[in-house]
mmCIF file of C-alpha atoms in Angstrom:
data_model
loop_
_atom_site.group_PDB
_atom_site.id
_atom_site.type_symbol
_atom_site.label_atom_id
_atom_site.label_comp_id
_atom_site.label_asym_id
_atom_site.label_seq_id
_atom_site.Cartn_x
_atom_site.Cartn_y
_atom_site.Cartn_z
ATOM 1 C CA MET A 1 -163.947 85.257 -90.906
ATOM 2 C CA THR A 2 -162.707 87.098 -87.827
ATOM 3 C CA LYS A 3 -159.362 88.879 -87.709
ATOM 4 C CA GLN A 4 -158.408 86.690 -84.756
ATOM 5 C CA ARG A 5 -158.937 83.532 -86.775
ATOM 6 C CA VAL A 6 -156.901 84.855 -89.700
ATOM 7 C CA ASP A 7 -154.103 85.952 -87.364
ATOM 8 C CA ARG A 8 -154.053 82.476 -85.851
ATOM 9 C CA ALA A 9 -153.698 80.965 -89.331
ATOM 10 C CA LEU A 10 -150.820 83.334 -90.050
ATOM 11 C CA ASP A 11 -149.103 82.301 -86.841
ATOM 12 C CA LEU A 12 -149.359 78.681 -87.956
ATOM 13 C CA CYS A 13 -147.818 79.660 -91.314
ATOM 14 C CA ARG A 14 -144.944 81.331 -89.516
ATOM 15 C CA ALA A 15 -144.426 78.332 -87.242
ATOM 16 C CA ASN A 16 -144.355 76.045 -90.278
ATOM 17 C CA GLY A 17 -141.369 77.959 -91.603
ATOM 18 C CA LYS A 18 -141.957 77.075 -95.255
ATOM 19 C CA ILE A 19 -144.802 79.395 -96.236
ATOM 20 C CA ASN A 20 -143.753 82.720 -97.692
ATOM 21 C CA THR A 21 -146.805 83.857 -99.691
ATOM 22 C CA VAL A 22 -150.295 84.703 -98.457
ATOM 23 C CA MET A 23 -153.327 85.872 -100.438
ATOM 24 C CA LEU A 24 -155.897 87.936 -98.574
ATOM 25 C CA TYR A 25 -159.448 88.332 -99.903
ATOM 26 C CA PHE A 26 -161.559 91.374 -99.079
ATOM 27 C CA ILE A 27 -165.018 92.505 -100.120
ATOM 28 C CA ILE A 28 -165.208 96.267 -100.590
ATOM 29 C CA SER A 29 -168.021 98.777 -101.286
ATOM 30 C CA ALA A 30 -170.511 97.083 -98.965
ATOM 31 C CA PRO A 31 -173.302 99.189 -97.414
ATOM 32 C CA GLY A 32 -172.135 100.911 -94.239
ATOM 33 C CA GLU A 33 -168.499 100.769 -95.316
ATOM 34 C CA ARG A 34 -166.388 103.809 -94.459
ATOM 35 C CA GLU A 35 -163.265 105.121 -96.121
ATOM 36 C CA GLN A 36 -161.173 104.179 -93.101
ATOM 37 C CA ASP A 37 -162.464 100.595 -93.368
ATOM 38 C CA ARG A 38 -161.137 100.308 -96.906
ATOM 39 C CA LEU A 39 -157.810 101.973 -96.201
ATOM 40 C CA ALA A 40 -157.283 99.706 -93.178
ATOM 41 C CA ILE A 41 -156.865 96.852 -95.674
ATOM 42 C CA ALA A 42 -153.496 98.339 -96.635
ATOM 43 C CA ASP A 43 -152.411 98.573 -93.011
ATOM 44 C CA TYR A 44 -153.409 94.970 -92.406
ATOM 45 C CA ALA A 45 -151.542 93.755 -95.503
ATOM 46 C CA ARG A 46 -148.386 95.411 -94.174
ATOM 47 C CA ASP A 47 -148.910 93.793 -90.762
ATOM 48 C CA VAL A 48 -149.509 90.382 -92.320
ATOM 49 C CA ARG A 49 -146.112 90.406 -94.009
ATOM 50 C CA ALA A 50 -144.462 91.318 -90.721
ATOM 51 C CA ARG A 51 -146.381 88.540 -88.973
ATOM 52 C CA LEU A 52 -145.047 85.940 -91.409
ATOM 53 C CA GLY A 53 -141.565 86.819 -90.166
ATOM 54 C CA ARG A 54 -139.665 86.112 -93.386
ATOM 55 C CA ASP A 55 -137.532 88.444 -95.485
ATOM 56 C CA ASP A 56 -138.938 86.871 -98.655
ATOM 57 C CA ALA A 57 -142.580 87.050 -97.509
ATOM 58 C CA LYS A 58 -145.101 88.192 -100.121
ATOM 59 C CA VAL A 59 -148.682 89.364 -99.617
ATOM 60 C CA ILE A 60 -151.306 89.408 -102.375
ATOM 61 C CA VAL A 61 -154.424 91.467 -101.685
ATOM 62 C CA LYS A 62 -157.431 90.397 -103.745
ATOM 63 C CA LEU A 63 -160.300 92.906 -103.722
ATOM 64 C CA HIS A 64 -163.834 91.879 -104.658
ATOM 65 C CA GLN A 65 -166.809 94.183 -105.109
ATOM 66 C CA PHE A 66 -169.796 93.692 -102.833
ATOM 67 C CA MET A 67 -172.663 92.276 -104.863
ATOM 68 C CA PRO A 68 -176.066 91.661 -103.256
ATOM 69 C CA LYS A 69 -177.013 88.071 -103.980
ATOM 70 C CA PRO A 70 -180.531 86.683 -104.404
ATOM 71 C CA GLY A 71 -181.555 84.576 -101.446
ATOM 72 C CA THR A 72 -179.493 86.539 -98.895
ATOM 73 C CA PRO A 73 -180.457 89.339 -96.464
ATOM 74 C CA THR A 74 -178.528 91.781 -98.685
ATOM 75 C CA GLN A 75 -180.466 91.018 -101.863
ATOM 76 C CA ARG A 76 -182.245 94.404 -101.980
ATOM 77 C CA PHE A 77 -179.220 96.520 -101.080
ATOM 78 C CA ALA A 78 -177.822 99.188 -103.364
ATOM 79 C CA MET A 79 -174.567 98.562 -105.219
ATOM 80 C CA THR A 80 -171.669 100.863 -105.950
ATOM 81 C CA ASP A 81 -170.852 101.494 -109.601
ATOM 82 C CA PRO A 82 -167.898 99.235 -110.539
ATOM 83 C CA ASP A 83 -166.019 102.239 -111.921
ATOM 84 C CA VAL A 84 -166.154 103.818 -108.455
ATOM 85 C CA VAL A 85 -165.023 100.561 -106.855
ATOM 86 C CA THR A 86 -162.004 100.527 -109.147
ATOM 87 C CA GLY A 87 -161.149 103.923 -107.682
ATOM 88 C CA TYR A 88 -161.340 102.393 -104.206
ATOM 89 C CA GLY A 89 -158.835 99.783 -105.357
ATOM 90 C CA HIS A 90 -156.474 102.542 -106.475
ATOM 91 C CA GLU A 91 -156.744 104.172 -103.045
ATOM 92 C CA ILE A 92 -155.952 100.948 -101.189
ATOM 93 C CA ARG A 93 -153.032 100.162 -103.499
ATOM 94 C CA ASP A 94 -151.618 103.676 -103.174
ATOM 95 C CA ARG A 95 -151.917 103.653 -99.387
ATOM 96 C CA LEU A 96 -150.076 100.348 -99.161
ATOM 97 C CA ARG A 97 -147.326 101.679 -101.412
ATOM 98 C CA THR A 98 -147.033 104.763 -99.197
ATOM 99 C CA LEU A 99 -146.892 102.656 -96.025
ATOM 100 C CA VAL A 100 -144.146 100.273 -97.165
ATOM 101 C CA GLY A 101 -142.279 102.308 -99.789
ATOM 102 C CA ASP A 102 -141.903 101.751 -103.513
ATOM 103 C CA ASP A 103 -139.144 99.144 -103.310
ATOM 104 C CA ASP A 104 -140.862 96.922 -100.747
ATOM 105 C CA PHE A 105 -144.190 97.279 -102.510
ATOM 106 C CA GLU A 106 -142.787 96.119 -105.836
ATOM 107 C CA ALA A 107 -140.869 93.241 -104.251
ATOM 108 C CA HIS A 108 -143.370 91.940 -101.718
ATOM 109 C CA TYR A 109 -146.939 93.070 -102.448
ATOM 110 C CA ARG A 110 -149.587 92.782 -105.143
ATOM 111 C CA VAL A 111 -153.060 94.336 -105.082
ATOM 112 C CA GLU A 112 -155.522 92.784 -107.536
ATOM 113 C CA TYR A 113 -158.849 94.371 -108.510
ATOM 114 C CA GLY A 114 -160.591 96.102 -111.377
ATOM 115 C CA GLU A 115 -162.569 93.393 -113.221
ATOM 116 C CA THR A 116 -164.916 96.155 -114.328
ATOM 117 C CA SER A 117 -166.257 94.528 -117.505
ATOM 118 C CA ARG A 118 -167.420 91.462 -115.593
ATOM 119 C CA MET A 119 -168.777 93.538 -112.734
ATOM 120 C CA HIS A 120 -170.809 95.815 -115.018
ATOM 121 C CA LEU A 121 -172.390 92.695 -116.486
ATOM 122 C CA GLU A 122 -173.003 91.217 -113.054
ATOM 123 C CA VAL A 123 -174.764 94.392 -111.953
ATOM 124 C CA VAL A 124 -177.519 93.833 -114.519
ATOM 125 C CA CYS A 125 -177.467 90.035 -114.748
ATOM 126 C CA SER A 126 -177.807 89.481 -111.004
ATOM 127 C CA ARG A 127 -180.833 91.775 -110.607
ATOM 128 C CA GLY A 128 -182.473 92.043 -114.007
ATOM 129 C CA ASP A 129 -185.392 90.173 -115.470
ATOM 130 C CA ARG A 130 -185.660 88.196 -118.712
ATOM 131 C CA ARG A 131 -185.158 91.344 -120.784
ATOM 132 C CA VAL A 132 -181.464 91.241 -119.880
ATOM 133 C CA GLY A 133 -181.224 88.122 -122.048
ATOM 134 C CA HIS A 134 -182.164 90.208 -125.091
ATOM 135 C CA VAL A 135 -179.512 92.765 -124.152
ATOM 136 C CA LEU A 136 -176.835 90.057 -124.009
ATOM 137 C CA GLU A 137 -177.997 88.669 -127.344
ATOM 138 C CA ASP A 138 -177.804 92.164 -128.804
ATOM 139 C CA LEU A 139 -174.212 92.601 -127.601
ATOM 140 C CA TYR A 140 -173.267 89.174 -128.967
ATOM 141 C CA ASP A 141 -174.771 89.953 -132.368
ATOM 142 C CA GLN A 142 -172.704 93.140 -132.478
ATOM 143 C CA GLY A 143 -169.551 91.142 -131.867
ATOM 144 C CA VAL A 144 -168.835 92.791 -128.520
ATOM 145 C CA ASP A 145 -166.179 90.979 -126.489
ATOM 146 C CA MET A 146 -167.734 90.517 -123.057
ATOM 147 C CA ALA A 147 -164.271 90.360 -121.476
ATOM 148 C CA THR A 148 -163.579 93.944 -122.545
ATOM 149 C CA LEU A 149 -167.135 95.307 -122.466
ATOM 150 C CA THR A 150 -167.282 98.982 -121.492
ATOM 151 C CA LYS A 151 -169.958 100.589 -119.386
ATOM 152 C CA ALA A 152 -170.886 102.815 -122.337
ATOM 153 C CA GLN A 153 -171.492 99.777 -124.565
ATOM 154 C CA LEU A 154 -173.634 98.113 -121.922
ATOM 155 C CA VAL A 155 -175.621 101.283 -121.180
ATOM 156 C CA ALA A 156 -176.340 101.770 -124.891
ATOM 157 C CA ALA A 157 -177.503 98.168 -125.271
ATOM 158 C CA LEU A 158 -179.756 98.466 -122.232
ATOM 159 C CA GLU A 159 -181.282 101.688 -123.540
ATOM 160 C CA ARG A 160 -182.117 99.995 -126.846
ATOM 161 C CA HIS A 161 -184.309 97.642 -124.831
ATOM 162 C CA GLY A 162 -185.855 100.293 -122.599
ATOM 163 C CA LEU A 163 -183.666 99.499 -119.576
ATOM 164 C CA ASP A 164 -181.683 101.800 -117.292
ATOM 165 C CA TYR A 165 -178.263 100.747 -115.995
ATOM 166 C CA ASP A 166 -178.473 102.894 -112.850
ATOM 167 C CA ARG A 167 -181.784 101.296 -111.917
ATOM 168 C CA HIS A 168 -179.965 98.024 -111.360
ATOM 169 C CA LEU A 169 -177.645 99.712 -108.827
ATOM 170 C CA ARG A 170 -180.434 101.068 -106.642
ATOM 171 C CA HIS A 171 -181.890 99.728 -103.420
ATOM 172 C CA MET A 172 -184.747 97.501 -104.538
ATOM 173 C CA ASP A 173 -187.909 98.676 -102.781
ATOM 174 C CA GLU A 174 -190.363 96.620 -104.828
ATOM 175 C CA PRO A 175 -192.177 93.902 -102.869
ATOM 176 C CA ILE A 176 -191.787 91.525 -105.832
ATOM 177 C CA LEU A 177 -188.231 90.721 -106.892
ATOM 178 C CA PRO A 178 -187.214 89.295 -110.294
ATOM 179 C CA TRP A 179 -186.426 86.020 -108.492
ATOM 180 C CA HIS A 180 -189.427 86.248 -106.142
ATOM 181 C CA LEU A 181 -190.641 82.670 -106.664
ATOM 182 C CA LEU A 182 -187.309 81.424 -105.328
ATOM 183 C CA ASN A 183 -187.000 83.919 -102.485
ATOM 184 C CA VAL A 184 -186.812 82.410 -99.004
ATOM 185 C CA VAL A 185 -185.459 85.407 -97.063
ATOM 186 C CA PRO A 186 -187.912 87.054 -94.642
ATOM 187 C CA ARG A 187 -188.270 90.769 -95.342
ATOM 188 C CA GLU A 188 -187.857 91.383 -91.612
ATOM 189 C CA ALA A 189 -184.318 89.987 -91.751
ATOM 190 C CA GLU A 190 -183.451 92.246 -94.696
ATOM 191 C CA ASP A 191 -184.830 95.325 -92.956
ATOM 192 C CA ALA A 192 -183.075 94.545 -89.669
ATOM 193 C CA LEU A 193 -179.702 94.268 -91.398
ATOM 194 C CA ALA A 194 -180.333 97.464 -93.381
ATOM 195 C CA ARG A 195 -181.132 99.371 -90.161
ATOM 196 C CA LYS A 196 -178.000 98.070 -88.458
ATOM 197 C CA LEU A 197 -175.742 99.095 -91.345
ATOM 198 C CA ALA A 198 -177.416 102.508 -91.645
ATOM 199 C CA ALA A 199 -176.842 103.129 -87.946
ATOM 200 C CA ARG A 200 -173.180 102.159 -88.294
ATOM 201 C CA ALA A 201 -172.708 104.543 -91.197
ATOM 202 C CA ALA A 202 -174.501 107.362 -89.355
ATOM 203 C CA ALA A 203 -172.249 106.904 -86.326
ATOM 204 C CA ALA A 204 -169.076 107.336 -88.414
#
């Protein structure tokens, strides 16, 4: 979704005259991302409210963590620990508050992020093998509420089954993936994207 296309949609909202609330979705913590990329989200949220041209305009910023998905060119990429990503959310929220002031922030903006329990689970479930099923069963048998699962609880459960949480965050160099039978992405496409993102980060 290009910025130009989103801006065009916002102009249509303004011309309509009846739309006063916009929700913006952003993926953060992707490979090659720089601090200024994340903080620019706050600047754009401020500009979006101005573009709507209404005193009662509200902007909701919804932040999602980058997760490499099986069957995509990013499937081998490293992930950022969800606890770190929550810190990124704090930074974006605080920058937006600084840009617009406390009163305007409270009245016209909302920044949503921090689903860390779900994201910690997704880290291992999206890249693990069948042993993760035993870990989930273990947590269930202990009566752990998955909605409030802590990283410490998950790490302990993984260790009981000989698994390492941090290993699921790494770049996956193995030629055979846990979902290899279903993989349709050429390795050349993965490597080309990885090189492009590495060059972007190096140029920062």
